[in-house]
PDB file of C-alpha atoms and ligand atoms in Angstrom:
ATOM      1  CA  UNK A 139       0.000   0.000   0.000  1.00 86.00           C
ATOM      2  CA  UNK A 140       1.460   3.409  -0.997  1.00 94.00           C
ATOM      3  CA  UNK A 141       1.612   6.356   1.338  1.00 95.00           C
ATOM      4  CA  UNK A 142      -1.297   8.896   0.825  1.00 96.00           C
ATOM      5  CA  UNK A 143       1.183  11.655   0.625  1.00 97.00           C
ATOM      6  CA  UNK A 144       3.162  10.450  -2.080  1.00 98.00           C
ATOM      7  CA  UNK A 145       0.650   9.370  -3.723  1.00 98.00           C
ATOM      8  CA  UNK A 146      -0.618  12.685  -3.699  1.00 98.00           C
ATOM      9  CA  UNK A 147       2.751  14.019  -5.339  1.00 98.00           C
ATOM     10  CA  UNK A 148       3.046  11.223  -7.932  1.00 98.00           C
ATOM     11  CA  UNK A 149      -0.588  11.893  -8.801  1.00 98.00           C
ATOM     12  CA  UNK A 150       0.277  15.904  -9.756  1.00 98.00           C
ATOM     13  CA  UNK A 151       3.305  14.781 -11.441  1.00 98.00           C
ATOM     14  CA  UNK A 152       1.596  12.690 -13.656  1.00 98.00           C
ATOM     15  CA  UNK A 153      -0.620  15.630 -14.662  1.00 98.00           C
ATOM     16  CA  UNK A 154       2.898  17.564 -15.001  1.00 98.00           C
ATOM     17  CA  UNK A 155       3.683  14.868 -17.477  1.00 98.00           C
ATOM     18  CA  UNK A 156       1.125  14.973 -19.247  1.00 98.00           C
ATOM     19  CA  UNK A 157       0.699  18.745 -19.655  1.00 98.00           C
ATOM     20  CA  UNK A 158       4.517  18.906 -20.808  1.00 98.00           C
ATOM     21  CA  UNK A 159       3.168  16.667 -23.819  1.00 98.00           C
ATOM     22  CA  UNK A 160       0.259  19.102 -24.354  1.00 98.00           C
ATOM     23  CA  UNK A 161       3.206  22.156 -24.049  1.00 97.00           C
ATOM     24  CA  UNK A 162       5.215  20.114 -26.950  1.00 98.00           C
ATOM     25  CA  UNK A 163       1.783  19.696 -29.013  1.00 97.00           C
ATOM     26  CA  UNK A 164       1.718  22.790 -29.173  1.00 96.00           C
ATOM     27  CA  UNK A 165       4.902  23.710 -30.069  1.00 97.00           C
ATOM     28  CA  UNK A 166       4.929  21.148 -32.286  1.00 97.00           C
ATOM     29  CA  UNK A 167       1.669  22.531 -34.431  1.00 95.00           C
ATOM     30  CA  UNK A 168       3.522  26.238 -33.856  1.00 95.00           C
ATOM     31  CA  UNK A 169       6.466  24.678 -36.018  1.00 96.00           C
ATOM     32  CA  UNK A 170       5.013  23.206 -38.390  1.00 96.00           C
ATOM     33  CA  UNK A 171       3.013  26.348 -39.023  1.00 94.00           C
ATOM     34  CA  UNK A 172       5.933  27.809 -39.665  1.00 93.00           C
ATOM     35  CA  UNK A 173       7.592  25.563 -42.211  1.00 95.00           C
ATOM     36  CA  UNK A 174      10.428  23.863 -40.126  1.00 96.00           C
ATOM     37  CA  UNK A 175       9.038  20.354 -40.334  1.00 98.00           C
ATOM     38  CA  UNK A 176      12.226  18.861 -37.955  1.00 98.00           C
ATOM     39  CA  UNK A 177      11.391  20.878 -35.570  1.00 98.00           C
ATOM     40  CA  UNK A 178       7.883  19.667 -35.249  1.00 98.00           C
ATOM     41  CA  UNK A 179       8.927  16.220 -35.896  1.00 98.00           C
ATOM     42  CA  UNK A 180      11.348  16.556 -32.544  1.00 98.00           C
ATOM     43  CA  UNK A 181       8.767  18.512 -30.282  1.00 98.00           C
ATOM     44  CA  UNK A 182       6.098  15.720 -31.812  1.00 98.00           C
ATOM     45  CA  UNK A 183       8.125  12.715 -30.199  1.00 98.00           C
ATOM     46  CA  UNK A 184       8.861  14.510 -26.843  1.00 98.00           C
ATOM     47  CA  UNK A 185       5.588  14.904 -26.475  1.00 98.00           C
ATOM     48  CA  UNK A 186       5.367  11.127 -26.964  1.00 98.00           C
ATOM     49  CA  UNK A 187       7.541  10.496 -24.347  1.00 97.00           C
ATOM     50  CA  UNK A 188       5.969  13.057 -21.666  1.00 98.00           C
ATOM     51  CA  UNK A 189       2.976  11.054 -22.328  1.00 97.00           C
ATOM     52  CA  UNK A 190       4.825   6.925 -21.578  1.00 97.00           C
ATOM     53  CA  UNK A 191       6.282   9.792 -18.782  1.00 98.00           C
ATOM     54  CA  UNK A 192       3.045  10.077 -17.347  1.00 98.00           C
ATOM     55  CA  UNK A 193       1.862   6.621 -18.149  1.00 97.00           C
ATOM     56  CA  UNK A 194       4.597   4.562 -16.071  1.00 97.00           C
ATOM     57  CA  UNK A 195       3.506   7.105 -12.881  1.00 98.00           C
ATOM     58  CA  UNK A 196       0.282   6.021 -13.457  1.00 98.00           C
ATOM     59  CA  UNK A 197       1.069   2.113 -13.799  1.00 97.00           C
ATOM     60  CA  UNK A 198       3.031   2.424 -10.617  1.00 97.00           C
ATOM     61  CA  UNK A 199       0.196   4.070  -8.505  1.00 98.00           C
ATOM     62  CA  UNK A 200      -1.688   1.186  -9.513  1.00 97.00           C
ATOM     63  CA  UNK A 201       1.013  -1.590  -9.167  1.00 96.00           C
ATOM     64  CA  UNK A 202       1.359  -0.367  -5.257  1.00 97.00           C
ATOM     65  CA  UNK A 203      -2.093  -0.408  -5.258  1.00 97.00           C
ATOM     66  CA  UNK A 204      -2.405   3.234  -4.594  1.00 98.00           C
ATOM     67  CA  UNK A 205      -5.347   5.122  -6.523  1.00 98.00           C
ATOM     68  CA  UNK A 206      -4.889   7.322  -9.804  1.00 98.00           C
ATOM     69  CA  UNK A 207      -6.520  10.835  -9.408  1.00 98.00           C
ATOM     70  CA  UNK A 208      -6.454  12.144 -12.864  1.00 98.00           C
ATOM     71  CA  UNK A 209      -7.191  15.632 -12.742  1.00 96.00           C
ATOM     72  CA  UNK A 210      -7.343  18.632 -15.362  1.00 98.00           C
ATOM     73  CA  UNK A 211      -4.694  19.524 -17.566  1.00 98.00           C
ATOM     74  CA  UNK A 212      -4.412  23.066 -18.271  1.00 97.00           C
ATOM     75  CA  UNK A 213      -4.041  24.797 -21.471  1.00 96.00           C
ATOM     76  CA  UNK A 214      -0.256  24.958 -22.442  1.00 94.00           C
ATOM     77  CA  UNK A 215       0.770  28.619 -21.522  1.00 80.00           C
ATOM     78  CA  UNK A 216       3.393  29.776 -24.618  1.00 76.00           C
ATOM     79  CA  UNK A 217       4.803  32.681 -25.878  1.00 75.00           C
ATOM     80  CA  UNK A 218       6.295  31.622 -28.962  1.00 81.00           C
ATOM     81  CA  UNK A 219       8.872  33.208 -30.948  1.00 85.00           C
ATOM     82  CA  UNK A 220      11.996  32.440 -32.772  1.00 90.00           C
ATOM     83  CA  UNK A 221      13.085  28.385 -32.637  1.00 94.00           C
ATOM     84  CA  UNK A 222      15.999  30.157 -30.000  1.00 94.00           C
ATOM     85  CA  UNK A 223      13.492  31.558 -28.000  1.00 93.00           C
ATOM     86  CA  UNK A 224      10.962  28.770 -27.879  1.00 96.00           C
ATOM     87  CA  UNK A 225      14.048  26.210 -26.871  1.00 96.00           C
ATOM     88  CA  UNK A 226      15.064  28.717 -23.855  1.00 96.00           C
ATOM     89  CA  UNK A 227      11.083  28.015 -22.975  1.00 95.00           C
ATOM     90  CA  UNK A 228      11.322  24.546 -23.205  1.00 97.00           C
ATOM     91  CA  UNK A 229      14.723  24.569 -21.261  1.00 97.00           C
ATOM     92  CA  UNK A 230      13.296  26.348 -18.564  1.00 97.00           C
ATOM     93  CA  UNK A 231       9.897  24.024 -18.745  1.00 97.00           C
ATOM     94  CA  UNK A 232      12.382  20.928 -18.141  1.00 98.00           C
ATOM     95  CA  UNK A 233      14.181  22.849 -15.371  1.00 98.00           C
ATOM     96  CA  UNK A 234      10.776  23.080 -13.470  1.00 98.00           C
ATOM     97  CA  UNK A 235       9.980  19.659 -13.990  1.00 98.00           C
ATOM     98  CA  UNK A 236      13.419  18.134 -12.445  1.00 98.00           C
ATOM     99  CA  UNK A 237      12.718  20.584  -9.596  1.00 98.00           C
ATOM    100  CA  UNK A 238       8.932  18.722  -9.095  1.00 98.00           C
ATOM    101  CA  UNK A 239      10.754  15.099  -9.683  1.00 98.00           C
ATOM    102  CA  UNK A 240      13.392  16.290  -6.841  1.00 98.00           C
ATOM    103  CA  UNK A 241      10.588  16.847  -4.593  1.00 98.00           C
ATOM    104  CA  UNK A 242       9.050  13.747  -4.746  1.00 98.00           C
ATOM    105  CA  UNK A 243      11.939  12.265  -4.072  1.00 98.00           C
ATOM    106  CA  UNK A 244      12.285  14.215  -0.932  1.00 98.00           C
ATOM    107  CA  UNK A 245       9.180  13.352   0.118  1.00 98.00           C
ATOM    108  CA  UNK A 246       9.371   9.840  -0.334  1.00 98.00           C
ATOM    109  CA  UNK A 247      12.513   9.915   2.139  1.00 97.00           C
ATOM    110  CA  UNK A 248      10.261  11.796   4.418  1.00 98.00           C
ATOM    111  CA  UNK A 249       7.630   9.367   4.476  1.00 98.00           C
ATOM    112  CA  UNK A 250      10.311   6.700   4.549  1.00 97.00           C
ATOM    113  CA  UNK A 251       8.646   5.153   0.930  1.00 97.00           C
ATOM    114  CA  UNK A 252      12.146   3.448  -0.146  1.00 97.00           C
ATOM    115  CA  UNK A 253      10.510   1.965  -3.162  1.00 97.00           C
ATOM    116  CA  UNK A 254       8.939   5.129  -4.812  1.00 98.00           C
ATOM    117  CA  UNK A 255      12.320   6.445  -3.623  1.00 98.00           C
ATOM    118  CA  UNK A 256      14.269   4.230  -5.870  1.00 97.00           C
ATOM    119  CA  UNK A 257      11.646   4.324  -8.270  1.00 97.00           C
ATOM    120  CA  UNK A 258      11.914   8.060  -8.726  1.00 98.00           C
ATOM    121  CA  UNK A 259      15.417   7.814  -9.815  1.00 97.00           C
ATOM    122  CA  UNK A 260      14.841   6.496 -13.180  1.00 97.00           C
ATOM    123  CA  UNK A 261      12.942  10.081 -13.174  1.00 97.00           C
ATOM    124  CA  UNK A 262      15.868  11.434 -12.095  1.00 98.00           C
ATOM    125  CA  UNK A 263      18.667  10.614 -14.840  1.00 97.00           C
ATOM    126  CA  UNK A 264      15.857  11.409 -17.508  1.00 96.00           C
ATOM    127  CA  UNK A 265      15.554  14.570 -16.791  1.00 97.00           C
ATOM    128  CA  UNK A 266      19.248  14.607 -16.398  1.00 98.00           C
ATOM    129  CA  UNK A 267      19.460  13.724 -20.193  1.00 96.00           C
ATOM    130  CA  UNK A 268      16.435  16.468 -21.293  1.00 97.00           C
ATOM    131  CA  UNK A 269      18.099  18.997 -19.695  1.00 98.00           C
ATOM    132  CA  UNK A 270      21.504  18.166 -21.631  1.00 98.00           C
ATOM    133  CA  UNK A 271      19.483  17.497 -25.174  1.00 96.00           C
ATOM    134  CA  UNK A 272      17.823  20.918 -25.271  1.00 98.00           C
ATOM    135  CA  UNK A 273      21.108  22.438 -23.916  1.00 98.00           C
ATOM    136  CA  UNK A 274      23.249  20.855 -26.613  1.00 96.00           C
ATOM    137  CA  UNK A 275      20.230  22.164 -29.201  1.00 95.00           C
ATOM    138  CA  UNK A 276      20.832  26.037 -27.589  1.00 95.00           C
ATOM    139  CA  UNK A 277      24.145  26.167 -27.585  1.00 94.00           C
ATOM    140  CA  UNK A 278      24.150  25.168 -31.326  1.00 92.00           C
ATOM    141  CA  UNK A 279      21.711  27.766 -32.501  1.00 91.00           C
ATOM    142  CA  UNK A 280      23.492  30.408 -30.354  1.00 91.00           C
ATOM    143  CA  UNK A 281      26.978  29.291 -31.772  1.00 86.00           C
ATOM    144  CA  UNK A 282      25.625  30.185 -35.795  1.00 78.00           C
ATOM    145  CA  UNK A 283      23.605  33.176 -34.348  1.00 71.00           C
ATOM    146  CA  UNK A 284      21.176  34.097 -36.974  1.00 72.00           C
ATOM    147  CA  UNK A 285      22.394  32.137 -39.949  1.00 78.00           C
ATOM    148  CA  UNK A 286      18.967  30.395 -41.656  1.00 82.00           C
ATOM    149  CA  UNK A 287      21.553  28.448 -43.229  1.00 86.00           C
ATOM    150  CA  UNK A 288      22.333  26.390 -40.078  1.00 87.00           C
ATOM    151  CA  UNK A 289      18.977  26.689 -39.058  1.00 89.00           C
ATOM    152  CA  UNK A 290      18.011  24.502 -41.942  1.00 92.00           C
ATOM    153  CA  UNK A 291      20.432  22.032 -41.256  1.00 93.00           C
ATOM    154  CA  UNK A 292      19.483  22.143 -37.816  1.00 94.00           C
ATOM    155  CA  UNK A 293      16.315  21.419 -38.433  1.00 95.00           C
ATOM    156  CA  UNK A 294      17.268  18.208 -40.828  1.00 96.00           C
ATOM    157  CA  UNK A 295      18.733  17.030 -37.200  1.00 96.00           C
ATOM    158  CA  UNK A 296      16.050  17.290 -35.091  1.00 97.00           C
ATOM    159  CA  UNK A 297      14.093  15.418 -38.177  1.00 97.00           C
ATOM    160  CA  UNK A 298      16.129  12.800 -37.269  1.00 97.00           C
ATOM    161  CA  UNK A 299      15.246  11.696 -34.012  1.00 96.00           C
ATOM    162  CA  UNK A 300      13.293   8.318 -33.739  1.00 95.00           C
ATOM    163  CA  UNK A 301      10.522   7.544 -31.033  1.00 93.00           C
ATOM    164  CA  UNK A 302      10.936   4.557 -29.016  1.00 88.00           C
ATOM    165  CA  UNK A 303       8.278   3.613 -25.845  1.00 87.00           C
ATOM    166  CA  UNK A 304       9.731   4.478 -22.337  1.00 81.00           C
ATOM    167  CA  UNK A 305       9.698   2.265 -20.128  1.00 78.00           C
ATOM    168  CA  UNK A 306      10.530   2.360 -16.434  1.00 75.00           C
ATOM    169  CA  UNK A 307      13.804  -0.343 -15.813  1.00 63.00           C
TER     170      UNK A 307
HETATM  171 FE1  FEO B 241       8.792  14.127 -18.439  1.00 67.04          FE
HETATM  172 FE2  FEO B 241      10.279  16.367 -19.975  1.00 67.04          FE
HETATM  173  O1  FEO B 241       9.881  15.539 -18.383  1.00 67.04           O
END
C-alpha cells in the first residue's frame, strides 16, 4: 500500500507529465506552421515520451495499489517566438519539472517510501538527459547566431530523431 502523501505528489506529477506533452503539441503545431518540419517532428516525439512519462507514474500508482486521481490539464501557456526563444522556454519548462521530480523524491525519504524512492530515480537521470538534449540544441543555434543556413540544417537534425516507448527499468 502506498503512502497517501506520495501518492498525492506522484498523482500531480503525472498531470505535469502529461501537460509537458500538451506544451510540446503545441509547439509542435507552432512549427510546423511555420515551415520547419524537424522541428515539429522533434517537439512531436517529446511529447510522446511526456505522455509513456506520465503513463509509467500512473502504472506504478496502480502496481502499489495506490489510486490514480487524474485531474485537469491546463491549457499549455506559450509565448512563442523564434526556434531560440521557444528552446530557452522549453529549457526552462524541463528545469521546473526536475525541480517537481526532486521533490518527490524528498518526500518519499520523508515518508520513509524506499521503493517510490528508488523508483523516482529512473525520473531522475531522464531529466538529467532532457536537460543536456535541449542544452546541446541552444548552444548550437546560439553558436551560428542568426544564420537560416544552419537553421536549416538544424532542423534536418532534429528530423532525425526516432521515437521509441519508455519504459521504467
Ligand atoms: Fe517528463 Fe520532460 O519531463
Amino acid at each position: 500500500m502506498i503512502n497517501k502523501k506520495v501518492e498525492e505528489i506522484l498523482n500531480a506529477q503525472i498531470n505535469k507529465e502529461f501537460y509537458s506533452a500538451y506544451l510540446y503539441l503545441a509547439m509542435s503545431a507552432h512549427f510546423d506552421e511555420i515551415g520547419l518540419k524537424g522541428f515539429s517532428h522533434w517537439t512531436k516525439v517529446q511529447a510522446r515520451e511526456e505522455v509513456d512519462h506520465g503513463m509509467i507514474l500512473f502504472d506504478y500508482i496502480i502496481e502499489r495499489d495506490g489510486n490514480v486521481d487524474l485531474k485537469q490539464i491546463e491549457a499549455p501557456q506559450y509565448n512563442f517566438g523564434e526556434p531560440l526563444e521557444i528552446f530557452e522556454q522549453i529549457f526552462r519548462h524541463e528545469c521546473s519539472v526536475t525541480e517537481s521530480i526532486e521533490c518527490v523524491a524528498s518526500m518519499s525519504e520523508e515518508e520513509c517510501d524506499m521503493a517510490t524512492r528508488h523508483f523516482i530515480n529512473w525520473y531522475i537521470q531522464e531529466q538529467v538527459e532532457e536537460e543536456a538534449s535541449v542544452d546541446d540544441i541552444i548552444k548550437k543555434m546560439k553558436m551560428f547566431g542568426q544564420d537560416k543556413s544552419i537553421l536549416y540544417h538544424i532542423d534536418i537534425e532534429l528530423g532525425k530523431r526516432e521515437y521509441s516507448q519508455h519504459k521504467y527499468s
